[in-house]
Amino acid sequence: MGAWYGERRHNESVTLVPFTFGLRYVPVEDEILCAESDLDNKAQNWKTEWENSRFHQELIVLLETHAGSASQRIDQIICFGLGNMISLSDPRAQRRSYVQHLAACTVRDTLASQQGGAAPTVFAQDPEYKSVDTSYLSEHFDCTVLDDPEGFRALNGNTFVITVSPNVPVRQVALDMTYDSNGPAGFLCNAIRSDGLEGEGLTRKECLEGKKIVYYTCNPSPALWKYKQQSLWMEHDDGDELDCFGKMGVYLRKQTK
């Protein structure tokens, strides 16, 4: 996301939640580095790449197979930390941000056809969004930007959460905020590959030596592992093809009977 939502607690024995939340300083917007016209020239190619990717195809298959029947109904999609595509200066980061937002649209459009009724509303929260990003998302993605921390406050049991390598524990916060519903209706997030208790089987030294990357700020947890076991899911690594997500998972909470 590029900016911290909270600060790390130093005395973690006091609480199970190692973060405090409060006010965050928001700097004056810098000069926008990418014109909308420049982005529009690239956008069609990025959209084509996304729609032709294996991840896109597998995502649609999972949603078409289970949405509206076996999985919990989804009324809203909330994206966390997908990046400020207009005001980014790094072309690779800009492409990743654009495609990740496209994924939210794919989820919305597929759910609209599978579930019936109104299409889920798409929201996005990222402290790095500038006003031009907000306008572009509204016009081109039909996506409403929420101020920090309103995205977290809006979470409920019918929310589909999208987050990619955030620098805050989005998945754990989402589970906590929707505890009474046994978690959100779904996730598109970094793959949940363990319960997080053993650092995915590697020591910190091994991680620092590059043998494996662990998402220290959005680690898996026993609660996330349990959520996965009770979900309908698929996992995919797009690193050799699209290279906009990494090792990802899509998890749909089963309907409660």
Coordinates of C-alpha atoms in Angstrom, one line a residue:
M1 CA 0.0 0.0 0.0
G2 CA 2.9 2.3 0.5
A3 CA 1.9 3.8 3.9
W4 CA 1.3 2.3 7.2
Y5 CA -2.2 2.1 8.7
G6 CA -0.9 1.5 12.3
E7 CA 2.2 1.1 14.3
R8 CA 3.8 -2.0 15.7
R9 CA 3.2 -2.8 19.4
H10 CA 6.3 -3.5 21.4
N11 CA 4.6 -5.2 24.3
E12 CA 2.7 -8.0 22.5
S13 CA 2.0 -9.9 25.7
V14 CA -0.8 -7.4 26.5
T15 CA -3.0 -8.2 23.5
L16 CA -3.3 -10.7 20.6
V17 CA -3.5 -7.8 18.2
P18 CA 0.0 -6.4 17.6
F19 CA -1.1 -3.2 16.0
T20 CA -2.6 0.1 17.2
F21 CA -4.7 2.2 14.8
G22 CA -5.0 5.9 14.8
L23 CA -4.6 9.0 12.7
R24 CA -2.3 9.1 9.7
Y25 CA -0.6 12.2 8.2
V26 CA -1.6 12.6 4.5
P27 CA 0.9 14.7 2.5
V28 CA 0.0 17.2 -0.2
E29 CA -0.4 15.4 -3.5
D30 CA 2.7 15.4 -5.6
E31 CA 2.8 16.1 -9.4
I32 CA 0.9 13.4 -11.3
L33 CA 3.5 11.4 -13.2
C34 CA 1.2 9.7 -15.7
A35 CA -1.4 11.3 -17.9
E36 CA -4.8 9.5 -18.3
S37 CA -4.2 9.5 -22.1
D38 CA -0.9 7.6 -21.6
L39 CA -2.7 5.0 -19.5
D40 CA -5.5 4.6 -21.9
N41 CA -3.0 3.8 -24.7
K42 CA -1.7 0.9 -22.7
A43 CA -4.9 -0.2 -21.0
Q44 CA -6.4 -2.2 -23.9
N45 CA -3.3 -4.3 -24.2
W46 CA -3.3 -5.0 -20.4
K47 CA -7.0 -5.9 -20.6
T48 CA -6.3 -8.3 -23.4
E49 CA -3.4 -9.9 -21.5
W50 CA -5.5 -10.3 -18.4
E51 CA -8.5 -11.8 -20.3
N52 CA -6.2 -14.3 -22.1
S53 CA -4.4 -15.4 -18.9
R54 CA -4.8 -18.7 -17.2
F55 CA -5.5 -17.0 -13.9
H56 CA -8.4 -15.1 -15.4
Q57 CA -9.8 -18.4 -16.9
E58 CA -9.4 -20.3 -13.6
L59 CA -11.0 -17.5 -11.6
I60 CA -14.1 -17.5 -13.8
V61 CA -14.4 -21.3 -13.7
L62 CA -14.3 -21.3 -9.9
L63 CA -16.9 -18.5 -9.7
E64 CA -19.2 -20.0 -12.3
T65 CA -19.0 -23.4 -10.6
H66 CA -19.9 -22.3 -7.1
A67 CA -21.3 -18.7 -7.0
G68 CA -25.0 -18.6 -6.5
S69 CA -25.2 -22.3 -5.4
A70 CA -22.5 -23.6 -3.0
S71 CA -20.8 -20.4 -1.9
Q72 CA -22.0 -17.5 0.3
R73 CA -23.7 -14.7 -1.6
I74 CA -21.5 -11.7 -2.3
D75 CA -22.9 -8.2 -2.2
Q76 CA -19.8 -6.1 -2.2
I77 CA -16.1 -6.4 -3.3
I78 CA -13.6 -4.4 -1.3
C79 CA -10.0 -4.0 -2.6
F80 CA -7.1 -3.1 -0.3
G81 CA -3.8 -1.7 -1.4
L82 CA -4.0 -2.4 -5.2
G83 CA -2.0 0.7 -6.0
N84 CA -2.4 4.1 -7.6
M85 CA -2.3 3.3 -11.3
I86 CA -2.4 6.9 -12.6
S87 CA 0.1 8.5 -10.3
L88 CA 2.7 5.6 -10.4
S89 CA 6.0 6.3 -12.1
D90 CA 7.1 2.6 -12.4
P91 CA 5.7 1.1 -15.6
R92 CA 5.7 -2.5 -14.2
A93 CA 3.9 -1.4 -11.0
Q94 CA 1.4 0.6 -13.0
R95 CA 0.6 -2.5 -15.1
R96 CA 0.3 -4.7 -12.0
S97 CA -2.1 -2.2 -10.4
Y98 CA -4.3 -1.9 -13.5
V99 CA -4.6 -5.6 -13.9
Q100 CA -5.3 -6.2 -10.2
H101 CA -8.2 -3.7 -10.4
L102 CA -9.4 -5.5 -13.6
A103 CA -9.6 -8.6 -11.5
A104 CA -12.1 -6.9 -9.2
C105 CA -14.3 -6.1 -12.3
T106 CA -14.0 -9.7 -13.4
V107 CA -15.3 -10.9 -10.1
R108 CA -18.1 -8.4 -10.1
D109 CA -19.3 -9.2 -13.6
T110 CA -19.1 -13.0 -13.1
L111 CA -21.0 -12.8 -9.9
A112 CA -23.7 -10.6 -11.4
S113 CA -24.4 -13.3 -14.0
Q114 CA -24.2 -16.2 -11.6
Q115 CA -26.0 -14.9 -8.5
G116 CA -28.8 -12.9 -10.1
G117 CA -30.0 -9.6 -8.7
A118 CA -27.9 -6.5 -8.5
A119 CA -24.2 -6.8 -9.3
P120 CA -21.9 -6.5 -6.3
T121 CA -20.6 -3.0 -5.6
V122 CA -16.8 -2.5 -5.9
F123 CA -14.9 -0.4 -3.4
A124 CA -11.2 0.2 -3.0
Q125 CA -9.0 1.6 -0.3
D126 CA -5.4 2.6 -0.6
P127 CA -3.7 5.5 1.2
E128 CA -1.6 6.2 -1.9
Y129 CA -4.6 7.0 -4.1
K130 CA -4.5 10.5 -5.5
S131 CA -7.6 12.5 -6.6
V132 CA -6.9 11.5 -10.2
D133 CA -6.8 7.8 -9.3
T134 CA -10.2 8.2 -7.5
S135 CA -11.7 9.8 -10.6
Y136 CA -10.2 7.3 -13.0
L137 CA -11.5 4.3 -11.0
S138 CA -14.9 5.8 -10.8
E139 CA -15.2 6.5 -14.5
H140 CA -13.4 3.4 -15.9
F141 CA -14.0 0.7 -13.3
D142 CA -17.2 1.8 -11.7
C143 CA -15.3 1.5 -8.4
T144 CA -15.8 3.8 -5.4
V145 CA -12.7 4.8 -3.4
L146 CA -13.1 4.7 0.4
D147 CA -10.9 6.7 2.8
D148 CA -8.7 4.8 5.3
P149 CA -10.0 3.0 7.3
E150 CA -13.6 3.0 6.0
G151 CA -12.9 -0.1 3.9
F152 CA -12.2 -2.1 7.0
R153 CA -15.3 -0.7 8.7
A154 CA -17.5 -1.8 5.7
L155 CA -16.5 -5.4 5.9
N156 CA -19.2 -8.0 6.6
G157 CA -20.1 -11.6 5.9
N158 CA -21.1 -10.9 2.3
T159 CA -17.9 -9.1 1.3
F160 CA -15.3 -10.5 -1.2
V161 CA -11.9 -9.1 -0.2
I162 CA -9.1 -8.5 -2.8
T163 CA -5.6 -7.8 -1.6
V164 CA -2.2 -8.5 -3.1
S165 CA 0.9 -8.5 -0.9
P166 CA -0.3 -5.7 1.4
N167 CA 2.0 -4.1 4.1
V168 CA -0.7 -4.5 6.7
P169 CA -2.4 -7.8 7.9
V170 CA -5.5 -7.3 5.7
R171 CA -6.6 -10.9 5.8
Q172 CA -6.4 -11.3 9.5
V173 CA -8.2 -8.0 10.1
A174 CA -10.9 -9.1 7.6
L175 CA -11.4 -12.3 9.5
D176 CA -11.6 -10.5 12.8
M177 CA -14.1 -7.9 11.5
T178 CA -16.4 -10.6 10.2
Y179 CA -15.9 -13.1 13.0
D180 CA -19.6 -13.4 13.7
S181 CA -20.2 -14.5 10.1
N182 CA -17.3 -17.0 10.1
G183 CA -15.3 -14.7 7.9
P184 CA -15.9 -12.7 4.7
A185 CA -17.7 -14.3 1.8
G186 CA -14.4 -14.7 -0.1
F187 CA -10.8 -13.7 -0.7
L188 CA -8.6 -13.1 -3.7
C189 CA -5.3 -12.9 -1.9
N190 CA -1.8 -14.3 -1.5
A191 CA -2.1 -18.1 -1.3
I192 CA -2.8 -19.5 2.2
R193 CA -0.2 -22.2 2.3
S194 CA 0.1 -22.9 6.0
D195 CA -1.1 -21.9 9.5
G196 CA 1.8 -19.5 9.8
L197 CA 3.0 -20.9 13.1
E198 CA 6.3 -22.2 11.8
G199 CA 7.1 -19.5 9.3
E200 CA 6.1 -21.8 6.5
G201 CA 8.8 -24.3 7.6
L202 CA 11.8 -22.0 7.3
T203 CA 13.8 -20.0 9.8
R204 CA 14.1 -16.2 9.6
K205 CA 17.7 -16.6 8.5
E206 CA 16.6 -18.8 5.6
C207 CA 14.0 -16.3 4.6
L208 CA 16.5 -13.5 4.7
E209 CA 18.9 -15.6 2.5
G210 CA 16.2 -15.6 -0.1
K211 CA 15.2 -19.2 0.1
K212 CA 11.6 -18.2 0.5
I213 CA 9.7 -14.9 0.8
V214 CA 7.3 -14.7 3.7
Y215 CA 4.8 -11.9 3.8
Y216 CA 5.7 -10.7 7.3
T217 CA 3.0 -8.0 7.4
C218 CA 0.2 -10.2 6.1
N219 CA 1.2 -13.7 7.4
P220 CA -1.1 -16.7 7.3
S221 CA -2.6 -17.7 10.7
P222 CA -4.4 -20.7 12.2
A223 CA -7.7 -18.8 11.6
L224 CA -6.8 -18.2 7.9
W225 CA -5.8 -21.9 7.6
K226 CA -9.1 -23.0 9.1
Y227 CA -11.0 -20.6 6.7
K228 CA -9.3 -22.2 3.7
Q229 CA -10.2 -25.7 4.9
Q230 CA -13.9 -24.7 5.1
S231 CA -13.9 -22.9 1.7
L232 CA -14.1 -23.7 -2.0
W233 CA -10.8 -22.6 -3.5
M234 CA -8.2 -22.7 -6.2
E235 CA -4.6 -21.4 -6.2
H236 CA -2.5 -20.1 -9.1
D237 CA 1.0 -18.6 -9.6
D238 CA 1.0 -16.2 -12.5
G239 CA 4.8 -15.4 -12.3
D240 CA 5.7 -17.2 -15.5
E241 CA 2.9 -15.7 -17.5
L242 CA 1.1 -12.5 -16.5
D243 CA 3.4 -11.6 -13.6
C244 CA 0.8 -9.2 -12.0
F245 CA -0.1 -11.1 -8.8
G246 CA 2.4 -13.9 -7.7
K247 CA 1.2 -16.9 -5.8
M248 CA -2.5 -16.3 -5.3
G249 CA -5.5 -18.0 -4.0
V250 CA -9.3 -17.5 -4.5
Y251 CA -11.3 -18.7 -1.5
L252 CA -15.1 -18.8 -1.3
R253 CA -16.9 -19.4 2.0
K254 CA -19.4 -22.2 1.7
Q255 CA -23.1 -21.4 2.3
T256 CA -24.3 -21.9 5.8
K257 CA -27.2 -24.3 6.1

